[in-house]
PDB file of C-alpha atoms and ligand atoms in Angstrom:
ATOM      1  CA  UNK C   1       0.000   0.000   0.000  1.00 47.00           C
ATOM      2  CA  UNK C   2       1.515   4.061  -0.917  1.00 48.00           C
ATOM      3  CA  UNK C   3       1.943   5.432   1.929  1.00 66.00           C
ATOM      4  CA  UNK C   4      -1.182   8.103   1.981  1.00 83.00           C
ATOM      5  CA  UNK C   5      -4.160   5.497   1.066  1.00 91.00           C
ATOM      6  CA  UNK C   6      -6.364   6.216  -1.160  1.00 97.00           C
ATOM      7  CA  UNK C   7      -9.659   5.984   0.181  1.00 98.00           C
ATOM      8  CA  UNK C   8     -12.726   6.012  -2.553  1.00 98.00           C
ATOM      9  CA  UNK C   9     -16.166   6.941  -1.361  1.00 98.00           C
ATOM     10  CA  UNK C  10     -19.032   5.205  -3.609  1.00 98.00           C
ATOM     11  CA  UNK C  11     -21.826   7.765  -3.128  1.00 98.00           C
ATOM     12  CA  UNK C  12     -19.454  10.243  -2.186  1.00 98.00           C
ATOM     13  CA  UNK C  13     -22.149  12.509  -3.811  1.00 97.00           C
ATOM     14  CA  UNK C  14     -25.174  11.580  -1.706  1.00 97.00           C
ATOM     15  CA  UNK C  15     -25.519  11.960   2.148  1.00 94.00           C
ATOM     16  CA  UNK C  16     -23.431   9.815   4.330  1.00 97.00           C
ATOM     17  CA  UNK C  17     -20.926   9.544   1.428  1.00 98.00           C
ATOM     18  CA  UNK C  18     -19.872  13.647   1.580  1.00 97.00           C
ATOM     19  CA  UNK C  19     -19.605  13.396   5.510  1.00 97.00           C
ATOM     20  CA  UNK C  20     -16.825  10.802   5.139  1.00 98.00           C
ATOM     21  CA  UNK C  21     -15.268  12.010   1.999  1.00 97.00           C
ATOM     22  CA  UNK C  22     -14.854  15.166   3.981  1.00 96.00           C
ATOM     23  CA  UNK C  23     -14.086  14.824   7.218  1.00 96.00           C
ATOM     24  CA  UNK C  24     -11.204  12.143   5.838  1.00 96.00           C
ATOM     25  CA  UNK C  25      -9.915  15.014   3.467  1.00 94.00           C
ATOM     26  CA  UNK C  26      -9.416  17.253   6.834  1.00 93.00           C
ATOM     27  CA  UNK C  27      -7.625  14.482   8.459  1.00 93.00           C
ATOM     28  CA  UNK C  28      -5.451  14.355   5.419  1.00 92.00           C
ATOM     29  CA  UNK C  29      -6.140  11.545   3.562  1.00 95.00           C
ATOM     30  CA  UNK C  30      -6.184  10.750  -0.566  1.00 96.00           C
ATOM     31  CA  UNK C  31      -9.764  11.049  -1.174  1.00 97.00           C
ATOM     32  CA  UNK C  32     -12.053  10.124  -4.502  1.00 98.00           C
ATOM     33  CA  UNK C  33     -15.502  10.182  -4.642  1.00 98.00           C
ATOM     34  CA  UNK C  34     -16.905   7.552  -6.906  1.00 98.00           C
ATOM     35  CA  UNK C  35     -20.313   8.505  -8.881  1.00 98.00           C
ATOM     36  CA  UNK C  36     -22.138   7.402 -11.861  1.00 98.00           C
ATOM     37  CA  UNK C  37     -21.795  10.938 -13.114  1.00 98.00           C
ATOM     38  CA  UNK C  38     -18.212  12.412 -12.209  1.00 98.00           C
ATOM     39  CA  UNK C  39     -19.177  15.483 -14.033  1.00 97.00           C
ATOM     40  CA  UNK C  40     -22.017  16.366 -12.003  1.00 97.00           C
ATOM     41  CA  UNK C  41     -20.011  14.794  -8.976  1.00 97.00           C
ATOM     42  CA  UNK C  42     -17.421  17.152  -9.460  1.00 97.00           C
ATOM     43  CA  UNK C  43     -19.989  20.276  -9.331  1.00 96.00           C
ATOM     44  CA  UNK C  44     -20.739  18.768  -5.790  1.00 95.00           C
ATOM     45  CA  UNK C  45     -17.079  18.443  -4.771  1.00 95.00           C
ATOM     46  CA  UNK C  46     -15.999  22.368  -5.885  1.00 93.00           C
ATOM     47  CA  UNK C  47     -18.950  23.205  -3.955  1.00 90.00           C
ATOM     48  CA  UNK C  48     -17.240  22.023  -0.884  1.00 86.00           C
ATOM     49  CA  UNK C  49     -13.823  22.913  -1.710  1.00 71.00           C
ATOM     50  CA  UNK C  50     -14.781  26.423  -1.607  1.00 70.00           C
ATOM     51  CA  UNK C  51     -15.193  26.403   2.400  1.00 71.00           C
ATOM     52  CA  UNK C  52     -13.127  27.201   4.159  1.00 67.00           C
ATOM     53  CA  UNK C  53     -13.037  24.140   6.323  1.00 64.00           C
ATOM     54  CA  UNK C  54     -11.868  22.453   3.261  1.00 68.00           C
ATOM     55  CA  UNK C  55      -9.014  19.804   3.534  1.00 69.00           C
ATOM     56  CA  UNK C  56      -6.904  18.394   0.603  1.00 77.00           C
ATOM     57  CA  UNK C  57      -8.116  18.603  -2.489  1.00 86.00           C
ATOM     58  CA  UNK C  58     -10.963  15.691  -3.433  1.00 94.00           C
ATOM     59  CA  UNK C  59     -10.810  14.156  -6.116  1.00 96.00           C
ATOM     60  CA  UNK C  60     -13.660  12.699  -7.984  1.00 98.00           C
ATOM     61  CA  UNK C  61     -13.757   9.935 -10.550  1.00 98.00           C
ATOM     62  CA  UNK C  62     -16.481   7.138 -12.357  1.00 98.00           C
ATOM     63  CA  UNK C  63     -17.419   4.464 -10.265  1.00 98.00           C
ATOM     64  CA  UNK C  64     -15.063   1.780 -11.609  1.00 98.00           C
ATOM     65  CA  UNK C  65     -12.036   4.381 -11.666  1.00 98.00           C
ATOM     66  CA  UNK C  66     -12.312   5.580  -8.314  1.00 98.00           C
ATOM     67  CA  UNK C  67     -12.567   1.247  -7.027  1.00 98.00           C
ATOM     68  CA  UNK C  68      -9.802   0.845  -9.170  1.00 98.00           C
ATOM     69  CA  UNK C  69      -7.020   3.244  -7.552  1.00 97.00           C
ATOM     70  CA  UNK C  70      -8.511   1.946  -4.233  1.00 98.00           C
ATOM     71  CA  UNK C  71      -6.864   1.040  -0.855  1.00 98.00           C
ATOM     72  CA  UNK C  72     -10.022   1.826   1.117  1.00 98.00           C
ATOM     73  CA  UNK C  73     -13.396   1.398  -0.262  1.00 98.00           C
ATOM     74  CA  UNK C  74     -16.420   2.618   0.873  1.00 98.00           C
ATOM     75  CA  UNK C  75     -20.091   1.579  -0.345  1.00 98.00           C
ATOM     76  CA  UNK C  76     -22.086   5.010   0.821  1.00 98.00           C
ATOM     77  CA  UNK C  77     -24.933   3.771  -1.833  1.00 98.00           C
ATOM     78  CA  UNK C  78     -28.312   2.952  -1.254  1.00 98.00           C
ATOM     79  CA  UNK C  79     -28.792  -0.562  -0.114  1.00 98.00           C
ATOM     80  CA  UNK C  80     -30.963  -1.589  -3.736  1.00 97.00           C
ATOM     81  CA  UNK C  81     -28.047  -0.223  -5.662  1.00 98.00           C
ATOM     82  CA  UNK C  82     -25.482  -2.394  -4.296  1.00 98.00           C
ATOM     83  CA  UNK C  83     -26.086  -6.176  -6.159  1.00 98.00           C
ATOM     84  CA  UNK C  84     -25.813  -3.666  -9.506  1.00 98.00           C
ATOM     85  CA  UNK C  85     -22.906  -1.750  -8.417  1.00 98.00           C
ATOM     86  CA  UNK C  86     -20.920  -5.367  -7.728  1.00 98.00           C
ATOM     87  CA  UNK C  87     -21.699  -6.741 -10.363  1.00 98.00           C
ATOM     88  CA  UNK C  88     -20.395  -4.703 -12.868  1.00 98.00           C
ATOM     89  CA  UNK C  89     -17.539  -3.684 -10.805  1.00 98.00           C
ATOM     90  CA  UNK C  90     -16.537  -7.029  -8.881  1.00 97.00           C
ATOM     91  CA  UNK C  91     -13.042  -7.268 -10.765  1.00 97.00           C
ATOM     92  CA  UNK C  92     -12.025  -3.985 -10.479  1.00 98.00           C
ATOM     93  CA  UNK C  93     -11.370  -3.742  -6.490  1.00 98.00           C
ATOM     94  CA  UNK C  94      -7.540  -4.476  -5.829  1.00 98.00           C
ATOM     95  CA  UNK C  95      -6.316  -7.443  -3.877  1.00 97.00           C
ATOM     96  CA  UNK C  96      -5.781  -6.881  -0.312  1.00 97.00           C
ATOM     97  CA  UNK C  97      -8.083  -3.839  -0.519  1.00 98.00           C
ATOM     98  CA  UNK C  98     -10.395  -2.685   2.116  1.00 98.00           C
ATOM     99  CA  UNK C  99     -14.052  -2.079   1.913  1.00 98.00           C
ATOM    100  CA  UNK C 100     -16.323  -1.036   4.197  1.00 98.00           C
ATOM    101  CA  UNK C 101     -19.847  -1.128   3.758  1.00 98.00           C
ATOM    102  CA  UNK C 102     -21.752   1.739   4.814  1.00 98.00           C
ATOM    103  CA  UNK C 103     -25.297   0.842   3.513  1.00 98.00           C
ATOM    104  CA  UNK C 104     -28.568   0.067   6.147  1.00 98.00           C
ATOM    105  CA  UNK C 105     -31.447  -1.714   4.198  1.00 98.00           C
ATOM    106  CA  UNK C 106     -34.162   0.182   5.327  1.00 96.00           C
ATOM    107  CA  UNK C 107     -37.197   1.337   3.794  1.00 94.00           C
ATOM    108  CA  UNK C 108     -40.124   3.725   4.548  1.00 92.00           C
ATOM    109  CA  UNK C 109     -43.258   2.233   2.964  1.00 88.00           C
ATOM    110  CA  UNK C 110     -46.510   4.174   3.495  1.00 89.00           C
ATOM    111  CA  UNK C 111     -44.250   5.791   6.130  1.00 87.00           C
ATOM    112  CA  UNK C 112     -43.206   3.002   8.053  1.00 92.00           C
ATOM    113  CA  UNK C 113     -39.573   2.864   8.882  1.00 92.00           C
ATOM    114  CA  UNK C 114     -38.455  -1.189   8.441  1.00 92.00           C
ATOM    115  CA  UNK C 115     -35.691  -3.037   7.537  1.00 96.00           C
ATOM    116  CA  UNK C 116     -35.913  -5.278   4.602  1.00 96.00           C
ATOM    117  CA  UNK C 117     -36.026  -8.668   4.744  1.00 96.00           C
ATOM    118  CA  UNK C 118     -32.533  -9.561   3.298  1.00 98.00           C
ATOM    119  CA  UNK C 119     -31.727 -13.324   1.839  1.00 98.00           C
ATOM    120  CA  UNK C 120     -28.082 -13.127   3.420  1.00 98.00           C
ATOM    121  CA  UNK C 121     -28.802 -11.621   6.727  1.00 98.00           C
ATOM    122  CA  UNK C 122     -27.413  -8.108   6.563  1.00 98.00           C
ATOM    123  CA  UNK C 123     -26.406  -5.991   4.156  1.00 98.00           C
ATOM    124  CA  UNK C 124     -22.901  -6.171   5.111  1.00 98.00           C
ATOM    125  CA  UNK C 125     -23.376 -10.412   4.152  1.00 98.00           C
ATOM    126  CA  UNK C 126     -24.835  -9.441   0.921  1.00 98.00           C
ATOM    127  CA  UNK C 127     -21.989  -7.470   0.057  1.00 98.00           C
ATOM    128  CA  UNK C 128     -19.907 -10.594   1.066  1.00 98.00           C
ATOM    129  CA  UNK C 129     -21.468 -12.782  -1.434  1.00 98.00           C
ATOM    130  CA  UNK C 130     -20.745 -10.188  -4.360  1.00 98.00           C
ATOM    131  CA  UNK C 131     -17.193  -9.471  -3.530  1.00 98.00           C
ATOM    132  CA  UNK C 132     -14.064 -11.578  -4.433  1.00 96.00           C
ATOM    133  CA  UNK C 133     -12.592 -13.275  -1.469  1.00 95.00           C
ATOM    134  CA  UNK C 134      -9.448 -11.327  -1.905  1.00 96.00           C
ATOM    135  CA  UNK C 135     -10.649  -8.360  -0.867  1.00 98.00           C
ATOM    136  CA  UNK C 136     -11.055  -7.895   3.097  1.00 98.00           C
ATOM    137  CA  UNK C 137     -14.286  -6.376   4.344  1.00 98.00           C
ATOM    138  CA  UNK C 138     -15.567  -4.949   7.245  1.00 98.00           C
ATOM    139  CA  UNK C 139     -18.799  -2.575   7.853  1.00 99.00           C
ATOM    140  CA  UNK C 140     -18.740   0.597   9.478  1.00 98.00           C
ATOM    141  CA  UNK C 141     -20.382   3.889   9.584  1.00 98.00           C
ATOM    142  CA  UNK C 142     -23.610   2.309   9.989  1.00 98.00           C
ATOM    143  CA  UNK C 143     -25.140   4.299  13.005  1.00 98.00           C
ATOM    144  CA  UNK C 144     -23.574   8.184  12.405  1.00 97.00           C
ATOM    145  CA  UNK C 145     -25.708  10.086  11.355  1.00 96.00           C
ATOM    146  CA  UNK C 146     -25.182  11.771   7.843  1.00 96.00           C
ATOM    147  CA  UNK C 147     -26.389  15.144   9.175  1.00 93.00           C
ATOM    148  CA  UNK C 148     -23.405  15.473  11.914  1.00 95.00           C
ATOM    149  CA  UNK C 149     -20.943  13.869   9.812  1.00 96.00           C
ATOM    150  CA  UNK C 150     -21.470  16.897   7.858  1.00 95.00           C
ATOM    151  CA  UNK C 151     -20.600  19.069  10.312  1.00 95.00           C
ATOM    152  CA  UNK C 152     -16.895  18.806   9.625  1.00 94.00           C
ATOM    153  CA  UNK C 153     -15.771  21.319  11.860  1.00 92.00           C
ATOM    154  CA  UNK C 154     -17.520  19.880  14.595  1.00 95.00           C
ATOM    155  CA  UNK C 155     -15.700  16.510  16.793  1.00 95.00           C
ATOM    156  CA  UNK C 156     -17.852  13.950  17.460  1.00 97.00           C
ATOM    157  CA  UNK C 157     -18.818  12.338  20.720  1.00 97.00           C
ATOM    158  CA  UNK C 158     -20.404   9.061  19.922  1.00 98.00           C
ATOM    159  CA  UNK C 159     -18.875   5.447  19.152  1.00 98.00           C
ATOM    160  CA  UNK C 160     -18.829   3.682  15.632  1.00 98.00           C
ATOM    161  CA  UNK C 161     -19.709   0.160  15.362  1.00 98.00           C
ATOM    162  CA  UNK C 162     -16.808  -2.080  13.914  1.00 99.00           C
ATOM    163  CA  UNK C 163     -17.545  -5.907  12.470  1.00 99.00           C
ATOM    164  CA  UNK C 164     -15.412  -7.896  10.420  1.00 98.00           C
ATOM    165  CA  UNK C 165     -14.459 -11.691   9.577  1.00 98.00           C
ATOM    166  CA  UNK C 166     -10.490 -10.788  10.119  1.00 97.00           C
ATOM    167  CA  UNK C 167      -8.574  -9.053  12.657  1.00 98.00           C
ATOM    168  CA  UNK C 168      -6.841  -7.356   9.568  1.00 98.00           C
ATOM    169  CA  UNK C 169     -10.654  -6.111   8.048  1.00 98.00           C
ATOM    170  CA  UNK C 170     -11.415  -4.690  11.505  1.00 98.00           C
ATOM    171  CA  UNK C 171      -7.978  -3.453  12.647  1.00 98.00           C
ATOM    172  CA  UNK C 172      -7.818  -0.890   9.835  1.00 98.00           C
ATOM    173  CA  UNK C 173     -11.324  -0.211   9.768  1.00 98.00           C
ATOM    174  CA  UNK C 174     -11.046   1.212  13.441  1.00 98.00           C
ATOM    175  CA  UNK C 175      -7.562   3.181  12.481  1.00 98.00           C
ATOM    176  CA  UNK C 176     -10.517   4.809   9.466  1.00 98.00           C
ATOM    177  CA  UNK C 177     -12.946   5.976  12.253  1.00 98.00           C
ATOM    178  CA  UNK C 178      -9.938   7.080  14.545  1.00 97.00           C
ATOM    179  CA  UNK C 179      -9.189   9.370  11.648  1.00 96.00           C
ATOM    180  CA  UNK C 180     -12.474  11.424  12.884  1.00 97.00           C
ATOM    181  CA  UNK C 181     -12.207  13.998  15.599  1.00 96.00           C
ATOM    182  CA  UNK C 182     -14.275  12.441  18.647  1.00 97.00           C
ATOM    183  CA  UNK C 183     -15.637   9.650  17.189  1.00 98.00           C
ATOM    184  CA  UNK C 184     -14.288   6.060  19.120  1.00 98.00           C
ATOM    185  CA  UNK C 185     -14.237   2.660  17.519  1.00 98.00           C
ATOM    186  CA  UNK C 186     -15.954  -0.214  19.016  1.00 98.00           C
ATOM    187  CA  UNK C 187     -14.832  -3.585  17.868  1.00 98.00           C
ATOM    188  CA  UNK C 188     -18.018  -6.039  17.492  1.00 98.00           C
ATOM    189  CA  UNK C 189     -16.498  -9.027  16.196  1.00 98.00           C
ATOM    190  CA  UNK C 190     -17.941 -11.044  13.128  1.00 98.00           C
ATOM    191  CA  UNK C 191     -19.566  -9.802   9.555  1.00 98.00           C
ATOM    192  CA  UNK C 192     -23.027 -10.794  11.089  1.00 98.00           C
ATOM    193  CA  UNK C 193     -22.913  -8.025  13.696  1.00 98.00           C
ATOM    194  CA  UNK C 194     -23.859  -6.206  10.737  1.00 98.00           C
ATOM    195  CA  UNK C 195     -27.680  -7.511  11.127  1.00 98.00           C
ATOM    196  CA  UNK C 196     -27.615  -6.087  14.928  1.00 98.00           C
ATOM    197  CA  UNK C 197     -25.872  -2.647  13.664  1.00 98.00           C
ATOM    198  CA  UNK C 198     -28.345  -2.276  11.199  1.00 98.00           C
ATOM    199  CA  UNK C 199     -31.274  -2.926  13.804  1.00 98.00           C
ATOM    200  CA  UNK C 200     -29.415  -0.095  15.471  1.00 98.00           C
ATOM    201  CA  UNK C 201     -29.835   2.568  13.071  1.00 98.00           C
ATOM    202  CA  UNK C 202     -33.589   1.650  12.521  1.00 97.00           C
ATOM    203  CA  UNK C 203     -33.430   2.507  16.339  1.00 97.00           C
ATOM    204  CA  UNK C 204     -32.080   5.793  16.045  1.00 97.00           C
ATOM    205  CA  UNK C 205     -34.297   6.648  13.019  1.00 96.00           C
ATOM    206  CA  UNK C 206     -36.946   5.690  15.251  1.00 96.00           C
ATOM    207  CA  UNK C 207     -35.565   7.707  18.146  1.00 97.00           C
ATOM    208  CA  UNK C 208     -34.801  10.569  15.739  1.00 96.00           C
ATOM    209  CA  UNK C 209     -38.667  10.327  14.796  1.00 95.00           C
ATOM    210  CA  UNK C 210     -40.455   9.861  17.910  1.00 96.00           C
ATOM    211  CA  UNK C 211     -38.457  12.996  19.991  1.00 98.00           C
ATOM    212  CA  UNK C 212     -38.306  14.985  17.009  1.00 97.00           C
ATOM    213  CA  UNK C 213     -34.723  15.344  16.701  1.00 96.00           C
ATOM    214  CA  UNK C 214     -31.950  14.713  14.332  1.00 93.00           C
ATOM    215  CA  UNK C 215     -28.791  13.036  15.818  1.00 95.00           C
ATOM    216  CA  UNK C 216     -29.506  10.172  18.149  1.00 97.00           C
ATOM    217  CA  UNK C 217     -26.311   7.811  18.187  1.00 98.00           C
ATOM    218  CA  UNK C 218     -24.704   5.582  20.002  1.00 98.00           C
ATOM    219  CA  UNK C 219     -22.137   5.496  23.016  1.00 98.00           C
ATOM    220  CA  UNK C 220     -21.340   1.929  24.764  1.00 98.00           C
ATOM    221  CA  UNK C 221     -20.150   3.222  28.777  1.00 98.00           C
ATOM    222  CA  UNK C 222     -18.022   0.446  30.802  1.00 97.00           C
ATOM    223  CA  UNK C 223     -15.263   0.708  27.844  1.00 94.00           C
TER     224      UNK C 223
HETATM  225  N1  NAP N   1     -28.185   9.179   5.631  1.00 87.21           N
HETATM  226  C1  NAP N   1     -27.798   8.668   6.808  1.00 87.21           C
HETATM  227  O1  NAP N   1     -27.937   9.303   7.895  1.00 87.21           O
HETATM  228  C2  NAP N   1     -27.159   7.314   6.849  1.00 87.21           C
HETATM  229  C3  NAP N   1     -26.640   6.830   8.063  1.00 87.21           C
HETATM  230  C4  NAP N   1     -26.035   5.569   8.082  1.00 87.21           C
HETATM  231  C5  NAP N   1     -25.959   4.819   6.931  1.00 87.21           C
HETATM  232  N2  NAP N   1     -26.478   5.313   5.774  1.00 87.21           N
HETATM  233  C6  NAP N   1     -26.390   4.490   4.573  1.00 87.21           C
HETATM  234  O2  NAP N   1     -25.496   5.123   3.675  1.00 87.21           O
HETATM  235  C7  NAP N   1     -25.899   4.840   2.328  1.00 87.21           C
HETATM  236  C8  NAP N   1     -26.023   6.166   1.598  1.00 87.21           C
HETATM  237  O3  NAP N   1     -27.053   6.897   2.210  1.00 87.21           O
HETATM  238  P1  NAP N   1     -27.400   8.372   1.696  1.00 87.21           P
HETATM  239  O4  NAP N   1     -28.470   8.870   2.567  1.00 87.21           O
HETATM  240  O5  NAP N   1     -26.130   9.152   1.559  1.00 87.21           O
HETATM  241  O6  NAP N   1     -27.970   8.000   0.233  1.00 87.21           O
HETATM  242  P2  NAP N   1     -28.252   8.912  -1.023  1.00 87.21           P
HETATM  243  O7  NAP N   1     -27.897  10.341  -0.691  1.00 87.21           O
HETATM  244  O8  NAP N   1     -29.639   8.611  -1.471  1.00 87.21           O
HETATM  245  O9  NAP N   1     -27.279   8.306  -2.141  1.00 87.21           O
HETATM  246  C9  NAP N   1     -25.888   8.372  -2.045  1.00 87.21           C
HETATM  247  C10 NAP N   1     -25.288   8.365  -3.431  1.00 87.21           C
HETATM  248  O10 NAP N   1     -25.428   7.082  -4.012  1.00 87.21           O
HETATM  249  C11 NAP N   1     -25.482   7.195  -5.422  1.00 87.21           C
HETATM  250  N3  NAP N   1     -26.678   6.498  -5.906  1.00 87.21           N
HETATM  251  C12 NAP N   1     -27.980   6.818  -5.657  1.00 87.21           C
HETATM  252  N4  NAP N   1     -28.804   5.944  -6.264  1.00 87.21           N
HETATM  253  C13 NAP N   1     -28.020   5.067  -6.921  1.00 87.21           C
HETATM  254  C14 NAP N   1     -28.286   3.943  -7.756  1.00 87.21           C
HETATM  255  N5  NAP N   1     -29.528   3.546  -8.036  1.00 87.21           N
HETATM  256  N6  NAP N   1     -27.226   3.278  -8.274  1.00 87.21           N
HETATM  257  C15 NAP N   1     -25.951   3.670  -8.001  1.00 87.21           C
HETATM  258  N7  NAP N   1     -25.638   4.725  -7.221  1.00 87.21           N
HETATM  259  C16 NAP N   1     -26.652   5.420  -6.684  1.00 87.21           C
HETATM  260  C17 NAP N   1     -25.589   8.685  -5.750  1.00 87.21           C
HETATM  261  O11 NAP N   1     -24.313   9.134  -6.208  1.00 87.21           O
HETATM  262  P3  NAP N   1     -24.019   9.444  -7.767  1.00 87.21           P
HETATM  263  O12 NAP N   1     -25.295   9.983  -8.344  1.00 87.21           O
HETATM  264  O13 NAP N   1     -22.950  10.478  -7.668  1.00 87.21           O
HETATM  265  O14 NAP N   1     -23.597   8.152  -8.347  1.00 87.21           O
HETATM  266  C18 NAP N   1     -25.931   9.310  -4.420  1.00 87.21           C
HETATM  267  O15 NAP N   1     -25.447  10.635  -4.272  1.00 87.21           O
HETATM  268  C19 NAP N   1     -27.243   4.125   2.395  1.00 87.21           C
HETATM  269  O16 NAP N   1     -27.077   2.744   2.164  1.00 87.21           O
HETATM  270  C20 NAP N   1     -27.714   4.381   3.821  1.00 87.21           C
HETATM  271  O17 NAP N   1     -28.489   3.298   4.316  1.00 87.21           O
HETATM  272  C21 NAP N   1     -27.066   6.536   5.696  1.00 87.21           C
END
């Protein structure tokens, strides 16, 4: 691996994506943010550059490019986009890369927040079946909320959920969510954590719903 990583956000663009694209900027890091539409992507991106709490420059890049010059990978997609996404761009992740999946399958039908029923368990597992076994995975980022991760200038004060099949997957996972001001990793063990970290943010959407407020997250005391 170079010596800065580069770290690729898929759905850099969208919500949760932008959060992580730019707080890891500020903390120094090689950053691309993989779209379907670099153009428009990079309208998004020079938008942000312009703050002043910009870090180093972002790059931005198609889908497959930005997977392609990865160390880090990061699926900030929706959920139903992610079977497509893997598909098409299975062979282009490098050996020994990281990726972290990002992605809650959740849905709000009639207005009813619920998870969906997936086949492999979680949607960390689905992305399991759909990457090459080369690749190490882990998922993360799960529970922050998109609206505070936005907030670059502001440190966090919550824990992130880690989960992982190996040490290696989790280990440099944690060293990603150390790179954020405030925010403490909390190693869960297995890949199939995932389906209790996803029941977690349908908790805090919940929360977030029934106080009327915006941030509810998570922070595990006896550490
Ligand atoms: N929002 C939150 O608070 C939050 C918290 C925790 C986890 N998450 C998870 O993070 C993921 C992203 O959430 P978000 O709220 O940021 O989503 P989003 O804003 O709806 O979408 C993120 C980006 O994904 C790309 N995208 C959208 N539809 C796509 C499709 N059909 N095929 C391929 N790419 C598509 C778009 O980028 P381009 O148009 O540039 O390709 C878009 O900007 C989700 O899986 C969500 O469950 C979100």
């Amino acid at each position: 691996m170079s010596e800065t990583p580069c770290i690729a956000v898929l759905g850099g663009t969208g919500q949760q994506g932008r959060g992580l694209a730019r707080r890891f900027s500020r903390a120094g890091a090689r950053v691309v943010v993989g779209s379907r539409d670099p153009v428009r992507a990079s309208r998004s991106v020079a938008g942000w550059a312009s703050s002043p709490l910009a870090g180093r420059r972002v790059e931005v890049a198609e889908n497959g490019a930005a997977i392609a010059q990865a160390d880090i990978a990061i699926l900030a997609v929706p959920f139903a986009s992610l079977a497509a996404i893997l598909e098409e761009q299975r062979h282009r992740f490098k050996p020994g890369s990281l990726v972290i999946d990002v992605t809650v399958p959740v849905t709000f039908s009639d207005g009813k927040l619920a998870l969906l029923d997936v086949p492999e368990g979680s949607a960390a597992e689905h992305v399991k079946q759909r990457l090459s076994p080369d690749v190490r995975l882990a998922a993360s980022f799960k529970t922050i909320p998109a609206h505070l991760l936005d907030e670059v200038e502001l440190p966090l004060d919550c824990d992130e959920f880690v989960c992982g099949d190996s040490d290696e997957a989790r280990s440099r996972t944690s060293a990603l969510v150390q790179m954020i001001a405030g925010l403490r990793p909390v190693d869960v063990g297995p890949l199939a954590r995932a389906r209790s970290l996803e029941h977690l943010t349908v908790l805090a959407i919940a929360i977030n719903r029934r106080l009327k407020i915006h941030d509810a997250r998570f922070r595990v005391v006896g550490l």
